């Protein structure tokens, strides 16, 4: 055998050996030390779990280290935008569908090569999840992220406060938005014009498209036409919504507003500040941690998302989905390890549910005994069966801001609903036209 042939055979055998160990894949060196930087929003309970999972991953892959960093959820979008604009983004990060779409469209995030995580095809990945769960991270047939938490909001209700107000929580809980206003009027307590105890209040903040747009859609309204070209469809639906929010605020029945502390932060205290609060299944883990005696009591329950009496279609709260994504501007070896890290962490979906009450939209999880055993998981699942992802686009953050301004204009500035609608339509149309 010629010497040159022998050398080639030796090289091929050497390469086969390395590939078998997973150290080289399609010319990518995965054997060198690599440090991954992961950014995620604050969640103390989730952080404990994820650090444990990362420790296991690193033990299995000793050439990999991970710098796990947490930031306030309200700051993440701004931090990521600045970081990516300077080419300094983290290797792995998570954000909601309203924020990440711009990174997908701009090509800032890595498209999954299914072989990197041992899959044969993209369809194999899609088949893990509920229909529509990957829509916000899908572009041109490629997948750019994996769902960390898939959240719809239902209404947590304090049964003790209902009983103290002479209400039967099992019979008198609000089924409609009309009920919600009437019952909240019976539960609210004041010191002058200042609200001391609210019956119910909205989340406001960044939740306008998630919690309030469904109220418009229940009456046949839309934020954007089906062809994506026209803003704000069905004036009657939008005007009824704006009139309702005006009546909810200080110039109406004075039942709540965005200047008060978020009800989701005070519901668990069970100290009379609020009787009803919108939140996800994850709230139960926070309640169990912050007020275990209340969590273990029979003084709270969860009810479905209200509908209008004259709703033309059932639209529960929209779904917010946070995805883990991989920076597409980093070397390919880092992208491979980042995807493997994300896949490893998210393969422990029952741990996320049991310890943090986070729901990942996999068929396996929803069919598990763990999910079915969670208190009121049937209420969340029943709403979820009719829910869709919260509106997302490259400029969805700008649209959220315009809806926030419109709601505050009727609630806090007592502006006329028709004038607010006219301005809101013009502003959203400008955003759409710029895309």
Short mmCIF file of C-alpha atoms in Angstrom, two decimals:
data_model
loop_
_atom_site.label_atom_id
_atom_site.label_comp_id
_atom_site.label_asym_id
_atom_site.label_seq_id
_atom_site.Cartn_x
_atom_site.Cartn_y
_atom_site.Cartn_z
CA UNK A 1 0.00 0.00 0.00
CA UNK A 2 1.39 3.33 -0.94
CA UNK A 3 2.52 5.60 1.90
CA UNK A 4 0.15 8.43 0.87
CA UNK A 5 -2.87 6.11 0.97
CA UNK A 6 -1.92 4.89 4.42
CA UNK A 7 -1.68 8.47 5.69
CA UNK A 8 -5.13 9.30 4.30
CA UNK A 9 -6.66 6.21 5.92
CA UNK A 10 -5.08 7.08 9.26
CA UNK A 11 -6.49 10.59 9.07
CA UNK A 12 -9.97 9.29 8.21
CA UNK A 13 -9.91 6.81 11.09
CA UNK A 14 -8.74 9.54 13.45
CA UNK A 15 -11.56 11.81 12.34
CA UNK A 16 -14.14 9.00 12.73
CA UNK A 17 -12.92 8.38 16.25
CA UNK A 18 -13.25 12.03 17.21
CA UNK A 19 -16.69 12.31 15.60
CA UNK A 20 -17.89 9.27 17.52
CA UNK A 21 -17.08 11.12 20.73
CA UNK A 22 -19.13 14.10 19.61
CA UNK A 23 -16.05 16.33 19.57
CA UNK A 24 -16.18 17.27 15.92
CA UNK A 25 -19.35 17.76 13.90
CA UNK A 26 -19.31 18.80 10.28
CA UNK A 27 -15.96 20.45 10.69
CA UNK A 28 -16.87 22.27 13.91
CA UNK A 29 -14.41 21.74 16.76
CA UNK A 30 -16.44 21.06 19.88
CA UNK A 31 -13.53 19.85 21.99
CA UNK A 32 -12.04 23.23 22.89
CA UNK A 33 -13.02 24.96 26.14
CA UNK A 34 -16.02 27.22 25.66
CA UNK A 35 -17.71 29.66 28.03
CA UNK A 36 -21.39 30.44 27.40
CA UNK A 37 -23.01 33.61 28.72
CA UNK A 38 -26.73 33.19 29.50
CA UNK A 39 -29.07 36.11 30.23
CA UNK A 40 -32.49 35.57 31.71
CA UNK A 41 -35.06 37.61 33.60
CA UNK A 42 -35.32 37.53 37.38
CA UNK A 43 -37.14 34.54 38.85
CA UNK A 44 -35.49 33.33 42.06
CA UNK A 45 -37.25 29.96 42.08
CA UNK A 46 -36.42 29.23 38.43
CA UNK A 47 -32.83 30.36 38.90
CA UNK A 48 -32.23 27.70 41.55
CA UNK A 49 -33.52 24.97 39.25
CA UNK A 50 -31.64 26.19 36.18
CA UNK A 51 -28.34 26.48 38.03
CA UNK A 52 -28.75 22.86 39.12
CA UNK A 53 -29.47 21.79 35.54
CA UNK A 54 -26.49 23.75 34.25
CA UNK A 55 -24.26 22.06 36.82
CA UNK A 56 -25.40 18.67 35.49
CA UNK A 57 -24.85 19.76 31.89
CA UNK A 58 -21.35 20.99 32.64
CA UNK A 59 -20.54 17.74 34.43
CA UNK A 60 -21.50 15.86 31.28
CA UNK A 61 -19.57 18.29 29.09
CA UNK A 62 -16.49 19.34 31.08
CA UNK A 63 -15.10 21.63 28.37
CA UNK A 64 -18.19 23.86 28.73
CA UNK A 65 -18.73 26.52 31.40
CA UNK A 66 -21.77 28.78 31.77
CA UNK A 67 -22.02 32.32 33.17
CA UNK A 68 -25.68 32.56 34.30
CA UNK A 69 -26.82 36.18 34.63
CA UNK A 70 -30.24 37.51 35.67
CA UNK A 71 -31.78 40.93 35.00
CA UNK A 72 -35.11 42.64 35.82
CA UNK A 73 -37.70 41.50 33.30
CA UNK A 74 -38.61 45.09 32.44
CA UNK A 75 -35.00 45.86 31.50
CA UNK A 76 -34.20 42.79 29.40
CA UNK A 77 -35.56 44.09 26.10
CA UNK A 78 -33.59 47.32 26.32
CA UNK A 79 -30.40 45.55 27.42
CA UNK A 80 -30.63 43.04 24.58
CA UNK A 81 -31.30 45.71 21.97
CA UNK A 82 -28.25 47.69 23.08
CA UNK A 83 -26.08 44.59 23.33
CA UNK A 84 -26.96 43.30 19.86
CA UNK A 85 -26.49 46.75 18.32
CA UNK A 86 -22.86 46.65 19.46
CA UNK A 87 -22.30 42.97 18.63
CA UNK A 88 -22.01 42.08 22.33
CA UNK A 89 -25.14 40.03 22.90
CA UNK A 90 -25.12 36.99 25.21
CA UNK A 91 -24.78 33.48 23.79
CA UNK A 92 -28.17 32.42 25.20
CA UNK A 93 -31.06 34.61 26.29
CA UNK A 94 -34.80 34.50 26.82
CA UNK A 95 -37.58 36.94 26.06
CA UNK A 96 -41.26 36.96 25.16
CA UNK A 97 -42.70 36.71 21.66
CA UNK A 98 -43.39 40.46 21.66
CA UNK A 99 -39.68 41.24 21.93
CA UNK A 100 -37.85 38.44 20.19
CA UNK A 101 -39.57 38.69 16.82
CA UNK A 102 -37.37 41.62 15.85
CA UNK A 103 -34.25 39.53 16.53
CA UNK A 104 -35.66 36.72 14.37
CA UNK A 105 -36.52 39.02 11.48
CA UNK A 106 -33.17 40.84 11.69
CA UNK A 107 -31.23 37.55 11.56
CA UNK A 108 -29.61 38.10 14.96
CA UNK A 109 -30.44 34.66 16.33
CA UNK A 110 -29.29 31.19 15.39
CA UNK A 111 -31.45 28.87 13.30
CA UNK A 112 -31.51 25.38 14.77
CA UNK A 113 -29.72 22.64 12.89
CA UNK A 114 -31.68 19.65 14.25
CA UNK A 115 -28.61 17.39 14.15
CA UNK A 116 -26.97 19.62 16.77
CA UNK A 117 -29.36 18.26 19.38
CA UNK A 118 -29.71 14.77 17.96
CA UNK A 119 -32.89 15.27 15.93
CA UNK A 120 -33.38 14.05 12.38
CA UNK A 121 -35.50 16.94 11.16
CA UNK A 122 -37.18 20.23 12.03
CA UNK A 123 -40.51 18.40 11.98
CA UNK A 124 -39.28 16.22 14.83
CA UNK A 125 -38.83 19.40 16.87
CA UNK A 126 -42.24 20.78 15.83
CA UNK A 127 -43.96 17.57 16.83
CA UNK A 128 -42.86 18.05 20.43
CA UNK A 129 -45.05 21.15 20.83
CA UNK A 130 -48.67 22.27 20.73
CA UNK A 131 -49.77 23.74 17.38
CA UNK A 132 -48.74 27.37 17.09
CA UNK A 133 -46.32 27.31 20.03
CA UNK A 134 -43.30 27.84 17.78
CA UNK A 135 -44.88 30.38 15.42
CA UNK A 136 -43.13 33.42 16.89
CA UNK A 137 -39.69 31.85 16.42
CA UNK A 138 -40.32 30.32 13.01
CA UNK A 139 -39.16 32.06 9.85
CA UNK A 140 -38.76 30.56 6.37
CA UNK A 141 -39.18 27.06 7.79
CA UNK A 142 -36.39 27.47 10.34
CA UNK A 143 -36.79 27.42 14.13
CA UNK A 144 -34.96 30.07 16.15
CA UNK A 145 -35.94 29.31 19.74
CA UNK A 146 -37.44 26.86 22.21
CA UNK A 147 -40.31 27.69 24.62
CA UNK A 148 -39.34 28.23 28.25
CA UNK A 149 -42.73 29.28 29.60
CA UNK A 150 -46.11 29.29 27.95
CA UNK A 151 -48.44 31.41 30.03
CA UNK A 152 -52.09 32.31 29.87
CA UNK A 153 -53.73 34.33 32.62
CA UNK A 154 -56.81 33.29 34.55
CA UNK A 155 -58.33 35.02 37.59
CA UNK A 156 -57.19 34.17 41.12
CA UNK A 157 -59.97 34.85 43.64
CA UNK A 158 -59.75 35.35 47.41
CA UNK A 159 -62.76 33.46 48.79
CA UNK A 160 -62.48 34.97 52.28
CA UNK A 161 -62.82 38.54 50.96
CA UNK A 162 -65.82 37.47 48.89
CA UNK A 163 -67.53 35.97 51.93
CA UNK A 164 -66.77 39.07 54.04
CA UNK A 165 -68.52 41.17 51.36
CA UNK A 166 -71.58 38.91 51.53
CA UNK A 167 -70.75 37.12 48.28
CA UNK A 168 -70.69 33.39 47.63
CA UNK A 169 -67.43 32.80 45.74
CA UNK A 170 -68.66 29.55 44.21
CA UNK A 171 -71.82 31.15 42.81
CA UNK A 172 -71.09 34.87 42.55
CA UNK A 173 -67.66 34.78 40.87
CA UNK A 174 -67.59 36.98 37.73
CA UNK A 175 -68.31 35.22 34.46
CA UNK A 176 -68.52 38.37 32.32
CA UNK A 177 -66.80 41.76 32.19
CA UNK A 178 -70.10 43.27 33.27
CA UNK A 179 -70.04 40.97 36.33
CA UNK A 180 -66.45 41.98 37.00
CA UNK A 181 -67.31 45.66 37.26
CA UNK A 182 -70.43 45.07 39.38
CA UNK A 183 -68.71 42.70 41.82
CA UNK A 184 -65.58 44.86 42.07
CA UNK A 185 -67.83 47.78 43.00
CA UNK A 186 -69.06 45.73 45.97
CA UNK A 187 -65.56 44.74 47.07
CA UNK A 188 -63.64 48.01 46.70
CA UNK A 189 -62.80 50.10 49.80
CA UNK A 190 -61.68 53.73 49.91
CA UNK A 191 -60.12 56.42 52.03
CA UNK A 192 -61.61 59.43 50.30
CA UNK A 193 -60.81 58.90 46.61
CA UNK A 194 -57.82 56.70 47.38
CA UNK A 195 -58.43 52.99 46.93
CA UNK A 196 -57.40 50.93 49.95
CA UNK A 197 -58.69 47.57 48.73
CA UNK A 198 -59.48 46.61 45.15
CA UNK A 199 -61.94 44.00 44.00
CA UNK A 200 -60.11 43.29 40.77
CA UNK A 201 -57.63 45.20 38.67
CA UNK A 202 -55.75 44.66 35.44
CA UNK A 203 -52.00 44.03 35.15
CA UNK A 204 -51.27 47.03 32.87
CA UNK A 205 -47.42 47.37 32.45
CA UNK A 206 -46.61 45.34 29.30
CA UNK A 207 -49.81 43.26 29.39
CA UNK A 208 -52.07 45.45 27.21
CA UNK A 209 -52.09 43.20 24.15
CA UNK A 210 -52.17 40.04 26.25
CA UNK A 211 -54.98 40.89 28.69
CA UNK A 212 -56.99 43.69 27.01
CA UNK A 213 -56.89 42.94 23.29
CA UNK A 214 -58.94 39.75 23.91
CA UNK A 215 -61.70 42.00 25.34
CA UNK A 216 -61.88 43.74 21.95
CA UNK A 217 -61.64 40.49 20.01
CA UNK A 218 -64.49 38.94 22.00
CA UNK A 219 -66.69 41.59 20.39
CA UNK A 220 -65.31 41.03 16.89
CA UNK A 221 -62.66 43.73 16.87
CA UNK A 222 -59.09 43.30 15.65
CA UNK A 223 -55.83 45.12 16.13
CA UNK A 224 -54.75 44.47 12.54
CA UNK A 225 -56.66 43.20 9.52
CA UNK A 226 -56.07 39.65 8.32
CA UNK A 227 -53.86 40.87 5.49
CA UNK A 228 -51.75 42.83 7.97
CA UNK A 229 -52.28 46.14 6.17
CA UNK A 230 -55.01 47.95 8.12
CA UNK A 231 -54.96 48.95 11.79
CA UNK A 232 -57.84 48.77 14.26
CA UNK A 233 -60.85 46.93 12.85
CA UNK A 234 -64.46 47.28 14.13
CA UNK A 235 -64.92 50.67 15.78
CA UNK A 236 -67.91 49.54 17.88
CA UNK A 237 -65.83 46.88 19.61
CA UNK A 238 -62.98 49.27 20.34
CA UNK A 239 -65.29 52.05 21.58
CA UNK A 240 -67.04 49.67 23.98
CA UNK A 241 -63.65 48.61 25.32
CA UNK A 242 -62.41 52.20 25.77
CA UNK A 243 -65.70 53.22 27.44
CA UNK A 244 -65.32 50.29 29.85
CA UNK A 245 -61.77 51.30 30.78
CA UNK A 246 -62.86 54.91 31.28
CA UNK A 247 -65.57 53.70 33.67
CA UNK A 248 -63.00 51.50 35.47
CA UNK A 249 -60.68 54.44 36.16
CA UNK A 250 -60.82 57.41 38.56
CA UNK A 251 -63.22 59.41 36.33
CA UNK A 252 -65.71 56.54 36.41
CA UNK A 253 -66.34 54.05 39.21
CA UNK A 254 -62.72 54.39 40.41
CA UNK A 255 -62.02 50.65 40.73
CA UNK A 256 -58.30 50.67 39.94
CA UNK A 257 -55.66 51.90 37.54
CA UNK A 258 -52.03 51.68 36.45
CA UNK A 259 -50.77 53.97 39.23
CA UNK A 260 -51.52 51.39 41.93
CA UNK A 261 -49.24 48.52 42.91
CA UNK A 262 -49.62 45.55 40.60
CA UNK A 263 -52.32 43.27 42.00
CA UNK A 264 -50.26 40.19 41.17
CA UNK A 265 -47.65 41.37 43.68
CA UNK A 266 -50.09 41.76 46.57
CA UNK A 267 -52.67 39.00 46.02
CA UNK A 268 -50.54 36.35 47.74
CA UNK A 269 -50.23 38.41 50.93
CA UNK A 270 -53.92 37.78 51.68
CA UNK A 271 -54.02 41.05 53.60
CA UNK A 272 -57.12 42.55 51.99
CA UNK A 273 -55.42 44.67 49.30
CA UNK A 274 -57.12 42.86 46.41
CA UNK A 275 -59.74 40.16 46.03
CA UNK A 276 -59.02 39.12 42.43
CA UNK A 277 -55.89 39.16 40.29
CA UNK A 278 -54.98 37.88 36.86
CA UNK A 279 -52.00 35.57 36.79
CA UNK A 280 -50.63 32.38 35.38
CA UNK A 281 -50.18 28.93 36.84
CA UNK A 282 -46.73 30.09 37.95
CA UNK A 283 -48.39 32.28 40.63
CA UNK A 284 -49.01 29.20 42.74
CA UNK A 285 -45.29 28.59 43.20
CA UNK A 286 -44.82 32.18 44.30
CA UNK A 287 -47.77 31.91 46.71
CA UNK A 288 -46.45 28.64 48.11
CA UNK A 289 -43.09 30.30 48.71
CA UNK A 290 -44.22 33.69 50.04
CA UNK A 291 -47.34 32.67 52.00
CA UNK A 292 -47.51 28.88 52.46
CA UNK A 293 -50.39 29.04 54.95
CA UNK A 294 -52.55 30.87 52.37
CA UNK A 295 -51.47 28.45 49.63
CA UNK A 296 -52.42 25.46 51.78
CA UNK A 297 -55.75 27.01 52.81
CA UNK A 298 -59.09 26.71 51.05
CA UNK A 299 -59.35 30.50 50.78
CA UNK A 300 -58.41 30.89 47.11
CA UNK A 301 -59.58 29.57 43.78
CA UNK A 302 -59.02 30.17 40.06
CA UNK A 303 -61.76 31.05 37.58
CA UNK A 304 -61.77 31.31 33.77
CA UNK A 305 -61.01 34.53 31.91
CA UNK A 306 -64.27 36.58 31.70
CA UNK A 307 -66.17 37.14 28.45
CA UNK A 308 -68.63 39.91 27.50
CA UNK A 309 -72.33 39.17 27.82
CA UNK A 310 -72.72 39.87 24.09
CA UNK A 311 -69.41 38.34 22.99
CA UNK A 312 -69.50 37.09 19.42
CA UNK A 313 -66.66 34.64 20.04
CA UNK A 314 -64.85 33.11 23.01
CA UNK A 315 -61.42 34.65 23.39
CA UNK A 316 -59.57 33.89 26.62
CA UNK A 317 -56.45 35.74 27.64
CA UNK A 318 -53.75 35.51 25.01
CA UNK A 319 -50.65 33.44 25.61
CA UNK A 320 -47.29 34.93 26.42
CA UNK A 321 -44.43 32.66 25.49
CA UNK A 322 -40.85 33.23 26.59
CA UNK A 323 -38.31 31.47 24.39
CA UNK A 324 -34.70 30.61 24.93
CA UNK A 325 -32.74 31.72 21.89
CA UNK A 326 -29.14 31.48 20.72
CA UNK A 327 -27.03 34.34 19.44
CA UNK A 328 -26.51 33.85 15.72
CA UNK A 329 -23.45 36.08 15.63
CA UNK A 330 -21.22 33.83 17.72
CA UNK A 331 -18.89 31.08 16.39
CA UNK A 332 -20.70 27.95 15.28
CA UNK A 333 -19.19 25.84 18.07
CA UNK A 334 -20.75 28.20 20.61
CA UNK A 335 -24.08 27.99 18.83
CA UNK A 336 -23.99 24.19 18.92
CA UNK A 337 -23.19 24.10 22.64
CA UNK A 338 -25.78 26.80 23.34
CA UNK A 339 -28.53 24.83 21.62
CA UNK A 340 -27.46 21.67 23.45
CA UNK A 341 -27.58 23.54 26.77
CA UNK A 342 -31.06 24.91 26.05
CA UNK A 343 -32.30 21.51 24.90
CA UNK A 344 -30.90 19.87 28.03
CA UNK A 345 -32.51 22.35 30.41
CA UNK A 346 -35.90 22.33 28.68
CA UNK A 347 -35.97 18.53 28.50
CA UNK A 348 -36.73 18.72 32.25
CA UNK A 349 -40.18 20.21 31.71
CA UNK A 350 -41.79 18.36 34.62
CA UNK A 351 -39.14 19.79 36.96
CA UNK A 352 -39.98 23.30 35.72
CA UNK A 353 -43.65 22.58 36.41
CA UNK A 354 -43.27 20.90 39.79
CA UNK A 355 -40.75 23.32 41.26
CA UNK A 356 -41.52 26.63 39.50
CA UNK A 357 -45.01 26.08 38.05
CA UNK A 358 -43.81 27.02 34.59
CA UNK A 359 -45.63 25.38 31.71
CA UNK A 360 -43.79 24.39 28.56
CA UNK A 361 -46.14 23.64 25.66
CA UNK A 362 -45.12 20.06 24.97
CA UNK A 363 -47.64 17.31 24.36
CA UNK A 364 -45.78 15.16 26.86
CA UNK A 365 -46.17 17.68 29.67
CA UNK A 366 -49.87 18.36 29.13
CA UNK A 367 -50.57 14.63 29.18
CA UNK A 368 -48.50 14.07 32.31
CA UNK A 369 -49.94 13.26 35.72
CA UNK A 370 -47.83 16.09 37.10
CA UNK A 371 -49.71 18.70 35.06
CA UNK A 372 -53.13 17.18 35.72
CA UNK A 373 -52.43 17.15 39.48
CA UNK A 374 -51.66 20.90 39.65
CA UNK A 375 -54.45 22.87 41.38
CA UNK A 376 -56.77 24.42 38.79
CA UNK A 377 -54.63 23.25 35.86
CA UNK A 378 -57.93 22.23 34.24
CA UNK A 379 -59.09 25.88 34.31
CA UNK A 380 -55.88 27.07 32.64
CA UNK A 381 -55.96 24.23 30.09
CA UNK A 382 -59.61 24.85 29.21
CA UNK A 383 -58.85 28.52 28.45
CA UNK A 384 -55.64 27.54 26.70
CA UNK A 385 -57.53 25.31 24.29
CA UNK A 386 -59.12 28.48 22.84
CA UNK A 387 -56.11 30.79 23.18
CA UNK A 388 -53.54 32.05 20.71
CA UNK A 389 -50.17 33.73 21.08
CA UNK A 390 -50.23 37.41 22.02
CA UNK A 391 -49.82 39.61 18.94
CA UNK A 392 -46.21 39.80 17.80
CA UNK A 393 -44.39 41.58 15.02
CA UNK A 394 -41.09 43.32 14.49
CA UNK A 395 -42.61 46.44 16.08
CA UNK A 396 -44.97 44.91 18.63
CA UNK A 397 -43.22 46.72 21.49
CA UNK A 398 -44.13 50.05 19.84
CA UNK A 399 -47.75 48.95 19.43
CA UNK A 400 -47.95 47.93 23.10
CA UNK A 401 -46.79 51.42 24.02
CA UNK A 402 -49.49 53.01 21.84
CA UNK A 403 -52.21 50.86 23.40
CA UNK A 404 -50.93 51.76 26.86
CA UNK A 405 -51.15 55.45 25.97
CA UNK A 406 -54.67 55.03 24.59
CA UNK A 407 -55.95 53.21 27.69
CA UNK A 408 -54.36 55.76 29.99
CA UNK A 409 -55.87 58.59 27.93
CA UNK A 410 -59.42 57.41 28.63
CA UNK A 411 -58.76 56.20 32.18
CA UNK A 412 -56.41 58.77 33.64
CA UNK A 413 -57.00 61.83 31.43
CA UNK A 414 -60.75 61.39 30.87
CA UNK A 415 -60.37 61.84 27.11
CA UNK A 416 -63.26 61.07 24.79
CA UNK A 417 -63.22 57.45 23.55
CA UNK A 418 -63.85 58.40 19.92
CA UNK A 419 -60.94 60.85 19.92
CA UNK A 420 -58.65 58.29 21.55
CA UNK A 421 -59.68 55.66 19.03
CA UNK A 422 -58.95 58.00 16.12
CA UNK A 423 -55.46 58.79 17.43
CA UNK A 424 -54.75 55.16 18.31
CA UNK A 425 -55.69 54.00 14.81
CA UNK A 426 -53.46 56.62 13.18
CA UNK A 427 -50.47 55.73 15.36
CA UNK A 428 -50.75 51.98 14.88
CA UNK A 429 -51.24 52.42 11.13
CA UNK A 430 -47.98 54.41 10.95
CA UNK A 431 -46.17 51.58 12.76
CA UNK A 432 -47.62 48.97 10.41
CA UNK A 433 -46.75 51.02 7.32
CA UNK A 434 -43.14 51.28 8.47
CA UNK A 435 -42.70 47.50 8.67
#
